[in-house]
C-alpha atoms as a printed R data frame, in Angstrom:
    type eleno elety resid chain resno       x       y       z
1   ATOM     1    CA   MET     A     1 115.263 206.543 251.042
2   ATOM     2    CA   SER     A     2 117.480 204.164 249.512
3   ATOM     3    CA   ALA     A     3 116.690 202.841 246.017
4   ATOM     4    CA   SER     A     4 116.241 199.172 246.818
5   ATOM     5    CA   GLY     A     5 113.911 197.754 244.807
6   ATOM     6    CA   ARG     A     6 113.587 196.715 241.322
7   ATOM     7    CA   TYR     A     7 113.303 199.304 238.427
8   ATOM     8    CA   ALA     A     8 112.574 199.417 234.506
9   ATOM     9    CA   VAL     A     9 115.146 201.621 232.731
10  ATOM    10    CA   LEU     A    10 114.146 202.488 228.792
11  ATOM    11    CA   ASP     A    11 116.780 204.007 226.867
12  ATOM    12    CA   VAL     A    12 114.381 205.326 223.618
13  ATOM    13    CA   GLY     A    13 116.339 205.918 220.583
14  ATOM    14    CA   GLY     A    14 115.334 206.712 216.784
15  ATOM    15    CA   THR     A    15 115.352 203.175 215.926
16  ATOM    16    CA   TYR     A    16 115.912 201.141 218.885
17  ATOM    17    CA   ILE     A    17 114.769 201.168 222.564
18  ATOM    18    CA   LYS     A    18 117.715 199.802 224.857
19  ATOM    19    CA   HIS     A    19 116.265 198.190 228.026
20  ATOM    20    CA   CYS     A    20 117.705 197.360 231.270
21  ATOM    21    CA   VAL     A    21 116.468 196.131 234.917
22  ATOM    22    CA   VAL     A    22 117.807 198.046 237.924
23  ATOM    23    CA   GLU     A    23 117.900 196.361 240.809
24  ATOM    24    CA   ASN     A    24 119.412 197.219 244.179
25  ATOM    25    CA   GLY     A    25 121.593 199.281 242.673
26  ATOM    26    CA   ARG     A    26 122.822 196.953 240.220
27  ATOM    27    CA   LEU     A    27 121.573 196.898 236.034
28  ATOM    28    CA   SER     A    28 120.996 193.880 234.928
29  ATOM    29    CA   ASP     A    29 118.756 192.080 231.781
30  ATOM    30    CA   MET     A    30 119.862 194.381 229.395
31  ATOM    31    CA   GLY     A    31 118.456 194.030 225.773
32  ATOM    32    CA   LYS     A    32 116.391 195.805 223.243
33  ATOM    33    CA   VAL     A    33 113.711 195.925 220.603
34  ATOM    34    CA   PRO     A    34 112.808 198.421 217.276
35  ATOM    35    CA   THR     A    35 111.503 201.218 217.990
36  ATOM    36    CA   PRO     A    36 107.622 201.898 216.570
37  ATOM    37    CA   GLN     A    37 107.830 204.321 214.259
38  ATOM    38    CA   ASP     A    38 104.146 204.740 213.830
39  ATOM    39    CA   THR     A    39 102.208 205.610 216.791
40  ATOM    40    CA   GLN     A    40 101.914 206.429 220.380
41  ATOM    41    CA   GLU     A    41  99.966 203.269 220.527
42  ATOM    42    CA   HIS     A    42 102.296 200.723 218.708
43  ATOM    43    CA   PHE     A    43 105.336 202.607 220.980
44  ATOM    44    CA   LEU     A    44 103.157 202.227 224.671
45  ATOM    45    CA   GLU     A    45 102.501 198.261 223.592
46  ATOM    46    CA   VAL     A    46 106.124 197.695 222.926
47  ATOM    47    CA   VAL     A    47 106.758 199.313 225.934
48  ATOM    48    CA   GLU     A    48 104.329 197.359 227.754
49  ATOM    49    CA   GLY     A    49 105.881 194.101 226.077
50  ATOM    50    CA   VAL     A    50 109.501 194.922 227.560
51  ATOM    51    CA   LEU     A    51 107.492 195.869 231.271
52  ATOM    52    CA   ALA     A    52 105.786 192.132 231.068
53  ATOM    53    CA   GLN     A    53 109.373 190.896 230.335
54  ATOM    54    CA   MET     A    54 110.518 192.057 233.554
55  ATOM    55    CA   GLY     A    55 107.835 190.964 235.992
56  ATOM    56    CA   GLY     A    56 105.588 194.044 235.264
57  ATOM    57    CA   ALA     A    57 103.582 196.407 237.699
58  ATOM    58    CA   PRO     A    58 103.994 193.510 240.718
59  ATOM    59    CA   ALA     A    59 107.608 192.900 240.345
60  ATOM    60    CA   LEU     A    60 108.747 196.501 239.716
61  ATOM    61    CA   ASP     A    61 108.983 199.850 241.639
62  ATOM    62    CA   GLY     A    62 109.091 202.269 238.758
63  ATOM    63    CA   VAL     A    63 110.184 203.176 235.512
64  ATOM    64    CA   ALA     A    64 112.597 205.290 234.287
65  ATOM    65    CA   LEU     A    65 112.692 206.537 230.902
66  ATOM    66    CA   SER     A    66 115.358 208.751 228.419
67  ATOM    67    CA   MET     A    67 113.757 210.243 225.384
68  ATOM    68    CA   PRO     A    68 114.389 212.330 222.948
69  ATOM    69    CA   GLY     A    69 112.517 215.721 222.914
70  ATOM    70    CA   VAL     A    70 111.178 218.361 224.475
71  ATOM    71    CA   ILE     A    71 110.588 217.484 228.454
72  ATOM    72    CA   ASP     A    72 109.696 219.389 231.318
73  ATOM    73    CA   VAL     A    73 110.552 217.594 234.017
74  ATOM    74    CA   GLU     A    74 109.197 219.328 236.587
75  ATOM    75    CA   ARG     A    75 105.431 219.566 234.888
76  ATOM    76    CA   ARG     A    76 105.883 215.890 233.647
77  ATOM    77    CA   TYR     A    77 104.723 216.472 229.877
78  ATOM    78    CA   MET     A    78 106.324 216.168 227.057
79  ATOM    79    CA   TYR     A    79 106.003 219.583 224.336
80  ATOM    80    CA   ALA     A    80 107.573 217.611 221.333
81  ATOM    81    CA   GLY     A    81 108.805 213.950 220.691
82  ATOM    82    CA   GLY     A    82 111.490 215.036 218.647
83  ATOM    83    CA   SER     A    83 112.483 212.525 215.982
84  ATOM    84    CA   LEU     A    84 108.926 210.476 217.297
85  ATOM    85    CA   LYS     A    85 106.570 213.015 216.636
86  ATOM    86    CA   TYR     A    86 103.903 210.959 217.790
87  ATOM    87    CA   ASN     A    87 104.691 211.863 221.314
88  ATOM    88    CA   ASN     A    88 104.244 215.257 220.742
89  ATOM    89    CA   ARG     A    89 102.178 217.132 223.362
90  ATOM    90    CA   THR     A    90 101.922 213.497 225.848
91  ATOM    91    CA   ASP     A    91 101.323 213.857 229.352
92  ATOM    92    CA   ILE     A    92 103.494 211.332 231.395
93  ATOM    93    CA   ALA     A    93 100.809 210.825 234.403
94  ATOM    94    CA   SER     A    94  98.645 209.171 231.547
95  ATOM    95    CA   TRP     A    95 101.290 206.589 231.178
96  ATOM    96    CA   GLU     A    96 101.488 206.116 234.821
97  ATOM    97    CA   GLU     A    97  98.001 205.272 234.619
98  ATOM    98    CA   ARG     A    98  98.560 202.928 231.626
99  ATOM    99    CA   PHE     A    99 101.388 201.354 233.613
100 ATOM   100    CA   GLY     A   100 100.351 201.583 237.003
101 ATOM   101    CA   LEU     A   101 103.545 202.478 237.980
102 ATOM   102    CA   PRO     A   102 105.427 205.283 238.781
103 ATOM   103    CA   VAL     A   103 106.823 206.866 235.564
104 ATOM   104    CA   GLU     A   104 109.987 209.527 234.984
105 ATOM   105    CA   VAL     A   105 111.487 210.978 231.876
106 ATOM   106    CA   GLU     A   106 114.073 213.021 230.818
107 ATOM   107    CA   ASN     A   107 115.888 213.947 227.638
108 ATOM   108    CA   ASP     A   108 118.424 211.636 226.116
109 ATOM   109    CA   ALA     A   109 121.256 213.966 225.695
110 ATOM   110    CA   ARG     A   110 120.848 215.058 229.564
111 ATOM   111    CA   SER     A   111 120.569 211.260 230.478
112 ATOM   112    CA   SER     A   112 123.808 211.214 228.943
113 ATOM   113    CA   ALA     A   113 125.241 214.289 230.508
114 ATOM   114    CA   ARG     A   114 123.456 213.678 233.620
115 ATOM   115    CA   ALA     A   115 125.468 209.796 233.838
116 ATOM   116    CA   GLU     A   116 128.896 211.199 232.635
117 ATOM   117    CA   LEU     A   117 128.623 214.241 235.731
118 ATOM   118    CA   ALA     A   118 127.957 211.897 238.083
119 ATOM   119    CA   LEU     A   119 129.774 208.544 237.651
120 ATOM   120    CA   GLY     A   120 131.912 208.995 233.858
121 ATOM   121    CA   SER     A   121 134.248 211.010 232.223
122 ATOM   122    CA   LEU     A   122 132.565 214.882 232.786
123 ATOM   123    CA   GLN     A   123 133.165 214.001 237.074
124 ATOM   124    CA   GLY     A   124 134.764 216.725 238.885
125 ATOM   125    CA   VAL     A   125 133.911 219.730 235.560
126 ATOM   126    CA   ARG     A   126 132.292 222.379 236.477
127 ATOM   127    CA   THR     A   127 131.542 223.447 233.044
128 ATOM   128    CA   GLY     A   128 131.187 220.616 229.903
129 ATOM   129    CA   LEU     A   129 129.339 219.357 227.420
130 ATOM   130    CA   VAL     A   130 128.246 216.063 225.979
131 ATOM   131    CA   VAL     A   131 127.632 215.327 221.907
132 ATOM   132    CA   THR     A   132 126.199 212.025 221.097
133 ATOM   133    CA   PHE     A   133 126.540 210.378 217.093
134 ATOM   134    CA   GLY     A   134 123.670 208.293 216.613
135 ATOM   135    CA   THR     A   135 121.233 208.303 214.503
136 ATOM   136    CA   GLY     A   136 121.307 211.915 214.922
137 ATOM   137    CA   THR     A   137 123.090 214.015 216.878
138 ATOM   138    CA   GLY     A   138 122.329 215.002 220.689
139 ATOM   139    CA   GLY     A   139 124.251 217.409 223.104
140 ATOM   140    CA   GLY     A   140 124.060 217.550 227.108
141 ATOM   141    CA   ILE     A   141 125.467 220.922 228.388
142 ATOM   142    CA   ILE     A   142 126.817 221.087 232.285
143 ATOM   143    CA   VAL     A   143 126.928 225.223 233.791
144 ATOM   144    CA   ASP     A   144 127.914 225.080 237.681
145 ATOM   145    CA   GLY     A   145 128.226 221.345 237.934
146 ATOM   146    CA   HIS     A   146 124.637 220.790 236.931
147 ATOM   147    CA   VAL     A   147 122.861 220.021 233.927
148 ATOM   148    CA   HIS     A   148 121.753 222.915 232.114
149 ATOM   149    CA   ARG     A   149 117.792 223.385 230.804
150 ATOM   150    CA   GLY     A   150 117.674 226.322 229.190
151 ATOM   151    CA   GLY     A   151 114.844 229.113 229.497
152 ATOM   152    CA   HIS     A   152 112.580 226.924 226.930
153 ATOM   153    CA   LEU     A   153 113.741 223.688 227.867
154 ATOM   154    CA   ILE     A   154 116.261 223.759 224.257
155 ATOM   155    CA   ALA     A   155 119.316 223.679 226.104
156 ATOM   156    CA   GLY     A   156 121.830 221.195 224.223
157 ATOM   157    CA   GLU     A   157 119.529 220.510 221.155
158 ATOM   158    CA   ILE     A   158 123.053 221.204 218.947
159 ATOM   159    CA   SER     A   159 121.044 219.183 216.064
160 ATOM   160    CA   ILE     A   160 119.421 221.969 215.091
161 ATOM   161    CA   PHE     A   161 122.377 224.407 214.751
162 ATOM   162    CA   THR     A   162 122.052 225.808 211.624
163 ATOM   163    CA   ALA     A   163 125.430 228.037 209.245
164 ATOM   164    CA   ASP     A   164 125.423 229.891 206.546
165 ATOM   165    CA   ASP     A   165 127.192 226.569 204.548
166 ATOM   166    CA   PRO     A   166 125.568 225.467 201.422
167 ATOM   167    CA   ALA     A   167 127.322 222.135 202.162
168 ATOM   168    CA   LEU     A   168 125.539 221.762 205.174
169 ATOM   169    CA   GLY     A   169 121.839 221.925 203.807
170 ATOM   170    CA   SER     A   170 119.349 223.918 205.002
171 ATOM   171    CA   HIS     A   171 119.157 222.605 209.116
172 ATOM   172    CA   GLY     A   172 120.825 221.712 211.469
173 ATOM   173    CA   VAL     A   173 124.825 221.992 210.778
174 ATOM   174    CA   LEU     A   174 125.637 218.954 213.425
175 ATOM   175    CA   GLY     A   175 122.326 216.963 212.403
176 ATOM   176    CA   TYR     A   176 123.320 216.877 209.054
177 ATOM   177    CA   VAL     A   177 127.424 216.693 209.041
178 ATOM   178    CA   GLY     A   178 127.310 214.741 212.337
179 ATOM   179    CA   GLY     A   179 124.775 211.576 212.086
180 ATOM   180    CA   VAL     A   180 126.376 208.295 211.400
181 ATOM   181    CA   ASN     A   181 124.175 207.592 208.600
182 ATOM   182    CA   ASN     A   182 125.560 210.885 206.931
183 ATOM   183    CA   ILE     A   183 128.694 210.177 207.775
184 ATOM   184    CA   ALA     A   184 128.283 206.838 205.811
185 ATOM   185    CA   ARG     A   185 126.498 208.644 202.929
186 ATOM   186    CA   ALA     A   186 129.292 211.187 202.561
187 ATOM   187    CA   VAL     A   187 131.978 208.244 202.118
188 ATOM   188    CA   GLY     A   188 129.375 206.650 199.797
189 ATOM   189    CA   GLU     A   189 129.313 209.724 197.653
190 ATOM   190    CA   ALA     A   190 133.109 210.181 197.504
191 ATOM   191    CA   CYS     A   191 133.691 206.432 196.736
192 ATOM   192    CA   GLY     A   192 131.614 206.155 194.324
193 ATOM   193    CA   ARG     A   193 128.875 203.715 195.600
194 ATOM   194    CA   GLU     A   194 125.829 203.197 198.412
195 ATOM   195    CA   ILE     A   195 126.693 203.340 201.927
196 ATOM   196    CA   THR     A   196 124.112 203.255 204.521
197 ATOM   197    CA   ARG     A   197 125.931 201.408 207.400
198 ATOM   198    CA   GLY     A   198 128.621 203.325 209.517
199 ATOM   199    CA   GLU     A   199 130.640 200.162 209.982
200 ATOM   200    CA   GLU     A   200 130.618 199.674 206.380
201 ATOM   201    CA   ALA     A   201 131.722 203.277 206.139
202 ATOM   202    CA   PHE     A   202 134.914 203.129 208.708
203 ATOM   203    CA   GLU     A   203 135.935 200.172 207.038
204 ATOM   204    CA   LEU     A   204 137.323 201.589 204.088
205 ATOM   205    CA   ILE     A   205 138.500 204.862 206.324
206 ATOM   206    CA   GLY     A   206 140.612 201.964 208.430
207 ATOM   207    CA   ALA     A   207 142.039 200.363 204.896
208 ATOM   208    CA   GLY     A   208 142.986 203.857 203.952
209 ATOM   209    CA   ASP     A   209 141.176 204.241 201.119
210 ATOM   210    CA   GLU     A   210 141.804 207.738 200.473
211 ATOM   211    CA   ARG     A   211 138.326 208.814 198.898
212 ATOM   212    CA   ALA     A   212 136.803 207.223 202.342
213 ATOM   213    CA   CYS     A   213 139.676 209.219 204.378
214 ATOM   214    CA   ALA     A   214 139.098 212.549 202.875
215 ATOM   215    CA   ALA     A   215 135.193 212.713 202.688
216 ATOM   216    CA   PHE     A   216 135.623 211.764 206.541
217 ATOM   217    CA   ALA     A   217 138.315 213.935 207.311
218 ATOM   218    CA   GLU     A   218 135.924 217.028 205.770
219 ATOM   219    CA   ARG     A   219 133.221 215.869 208.332
220 ATOM   220    CA   CYS     A   220 135.243 215.985 210.759
221 ATOM   221    CA   ASP     A   221 136.647 219.525 210.189
222 ATOM   222    CA   LYS     A   222 133.306 220.525 209.973
223 ATOM   223    CA   ILE     A   223 132.303 219.144 213.290
224 ATOM   224    CA   ALA     A   224 135.133 220.442 214.573
225 ATOM   225    CA   ARG     A   225 134.285 224.200 213.532
226 ATOM   226    CA   ALA     A   226 130.762 223.585 215.693
227 ATOM   227    CA   PHE     A   227 132.739 222.617 218.472
228 ATOM   228    CA   PHE     A   228 134.654 225.615 218.057
229 ATOM   229    CA   ASN     A   229 131.818 227.973 217.982
230 ATOM   230    CA   PHE     A   230 130.457 225.305 221.490
231 ATOM   231    CA   GLN     A   231 133.820 226.580 222.879
232 ATOM   232    CA   VAL     A   232 133.984 229.919 222.483
233 ATOM   233    CA   LEU     A   233 129.702 230.065 223.960
234 ATOM   234    CA   LEU     A   234 130.387 227.800 226.498
235 ATOM   235    CA   ASP     A   235 133.835 227.360 227.499
236 ATOM   236    CA   PRO     A   236 133.803 223.977 228.612
237 ATOM   237    CA   GLU     A   237 136.569 222.625 230.015
238 ATOM   238    CA   ARG     A   238 135.962 219.144 228.576
239 ATOM   239    CA   ILE     A   239 133.746 217.200 226.169
240 ATOM   240    CA   ALA     A   240 132.967 214.123 225.864
241 ATOM   241    CA   ILE     A   241 131.547 212.071 222.814
242 ATOM   242    CA   GLY     A   242 129.291 209.444 223.050
243 ATOM   243    CA   GLY     A   243 127.014 207.068 221.089
244 ATOM   244    CA   GLY     A   244 127.945 203.512 219.534
245 ATOM   245    CA   VAL     A   245 130.238 205.554 217.187
246 ATOM   246    CA   SER     A   246 132.415 206.575 220.374
247 ATOM   247    CA   ALA     A   247 133.442 203.209 220.746
248 ATOM   248    CA   ASN     A   248 135.433 203.142 217.327
249 ATOM   249    CA   PRO     A   249 138.768 204.900 217.880
250 ATOM   250    CA   LEU     A   250 138.827 206.123 214.201
251 ATOM   251    CA   PHE     A   251 136.328 208.185 214.779
252 ATOM   252    CA   ILE     A   252 137.617 210.007 217.977
253 ATOM   253    CA   GLN     A   253 141.223 209.928 216.395
254 ATOM   254    CA   GLY     A   254 139.105 212.116 213.437
255 ATOM   255    CA   LEU     A   255 137.426 214.612 215.741
256 ATOM   256    CA   ARG     A   256 140.738 215.270 217.765
257 ATOM   257    CA   GLU     A   257 142.720 215.501 214.751
258 ATOM   258    CA   ALA     A   258 140.407 217.673 212.720
259 ATOM   259    CA   THR     A   259 140.096 219.672 216.526
260 ATOM   260    CA   GLU     A   260 143.840 220.449 216.280
261 ATOM   261    CA   ARG     A   261 144.524 221.386 212.606
262 ATOM   262    CA   LEU     A   262 141.653 224.038 212.971
263 ATOM   263    CA   TYR     A   263 143.058 225.523 216.408
264 ATOM   264    CA   GLY     A   264 146.512 225.021 214.790
265 ATOM   265    CA   SER     A   265 145.368 227.562 212.124
266 ATOM   266    CA   PHE     A   266 144.624 230.364 214.282
267 ATOM   267    CA   PRO     A   267 147.399 233.003 214.748
268 ATOM   268    CA   ILE     A   268 147.468 232.754 218.331
269 ATOM   269    CA   ALA     A   269 146.764 229.614 220.895
270 ATOM   270    CA   VAL     A   270 143.378 229.844 221.609
271 ATOM   271    CA   PRO     A   271 142.453 227.680 224.752
272 ATOM   272    CA   HIS     A   272 139.950 225.011 224.181
273 ATOM   273    CA   ALA     A   273 138.285 221.844 225.360
274 ATOM   274    CA   GLU     A   274 139.786 218.169 226.019
275 ATOM   275    CA   LEU     A   275 137.919 215.954 224.211
276 ATOM   276    CA   VAL     A   276 136.893 212.392 225.561
277 ATOM   277    CA   VAL     A   277 134.617 209.469 225.128
278 ATOM   278    CA   CYS     A   278 131.802 209.440 227.170
279 ATOM   279    CA   ARG     A   279 132.551 206.353 230.003
280 ATOM   280    CA   PHE     A   280 129.540 204.885 229.779
281 ATOM   281    CA   ARG     A   281 128.857 204.824 225.600
282 ATOM   282    CA   ASN     A   282 125.952 203.351 225.096
283 ATOM   283    CA   ALA     A   283 124.301 202.739 228.432
284 ATOM   284    CA   ALA     A   284 124.679 206.861 229.411
285 ATOM   285    CA   ASN     A   285 121.081 206.877 228.547
286 ATOM   286    CA   LEU     A   286 119.572 204.269 230.720
287 ATOM   287    CA   ILE     A   287 122.034 205.432 233.910
288 ATOM   288    CA   GLY     A   288 121.240 209.181 233.702
289 ATOM   289    CA   ALA     A   289 117.777 207.741 233.464
290 ATOM   290    CA   TYR     A   290 117.646 205.794 236.348
291 ATOM   291    CA   LEU     A   291 119.508 209.029 238.482
292 ATOM   292    CA   HIS     A   292 116.890 211.208 236.984
293 ATOM   293    CA   PHE     A   293 114.255 208.967 238.422
294 ATOM   294    CA   CYS     A   294 115.639 208.280 241.909
295 ATOM   295    CA   GLU     A   295 116.343 212.311 242.598
296 ATOM   296    CA   ARG     A   296 112.765 213.088 241.503
297 ATOM   297    CA   CYS     A   297 111.742 210.560 243.727
298 ATOM   298    CA   GLY     A   298 113.931 211.033 246.454
299 ATOM   299    CA   LEU     A   299 115.852 207.757 246.383
300 ATOM   300    CA   ASP     A   300 119.821 207.091 246.955
301 ATOM   301    CA   GLY     A   301 120.404 206.366 243.494
302 ATOM   302    CA   THR     A   302 124.120 204.663 244.040
303 ATOM   303    CA   LEU     A   303 124.946 202.301 241.278
304 ATOM   304    CA   ASP     A   304 127.371 199.754 240.782
305 ATOM   305    CA   VAL     A   305 128.763 200.893 237.402
306 ATOM   306    CA   GLU     A   306 131.952 198.579 237.035
307 ATOM   307    CA   GLY     A   307 132.302 196.852 234.107
308 ATOM   308    CA   VAL     A   308 129.327 198.677 232.246
309 ATOM   309    CA   ALA     A   309 129.924 200.614 229.387
């Protein structure tokens, strides 16, 4: 079946819900609203408001969502809502009844991986990895040319990787080190001032502030060590970096330099993945969620992504 029709696509993040309409294979009406932090009822009210702006059930043919958490797409059940704990233990069928529309939900990092595999920087890759840096850190794994979910649906939850390193805190190595807010705080601590925004931190790094650059390089070195662990475990051909910060060339340059420093320190040459930028950056989760919806509903899923980033 063709995916002719009008579909609401939402990418639910820890800070914002990004949304768009896909109509006859074209993305339009991009926007975002703050993500509620208190209750699922409030969250659903906000989603209903977005759907109403798009015309609601009479004008829409379905809802595709990308969301954090542990999601069983076959059972259409959300065991855990990730950072949005109010979505723990949610039956997606209840949302269909409320919205009056077909609803499909996919994990956010897997949505990104699906988009990059089908249409982006991971096209043609048999084994690959998407790492998205935002409020936290997410991961999507490609094995044998397919998005890999794992036996307990947590494959790719790299933000909770742990390491025996006091500097990383007691929890996830990438969640602690790689989140943009944490990079900003590390730069602020090094410079003796409070910095909470990534943009402010990268302004100092771009200006060549020695303390900011040193703090950033230290963070990149820790991320590179995590990438090394991924390499020897999964051996990806390519690692695609996503999230809003991936648009900043300083961030990508820092990661590439740290990776080469690490591999250059070994006494033998160790093959390693090509480090690239996700083609779709902030739109990857939207595209992946729509492709997932089409796959689940037996639709064509053809998309015009020219100019989408």
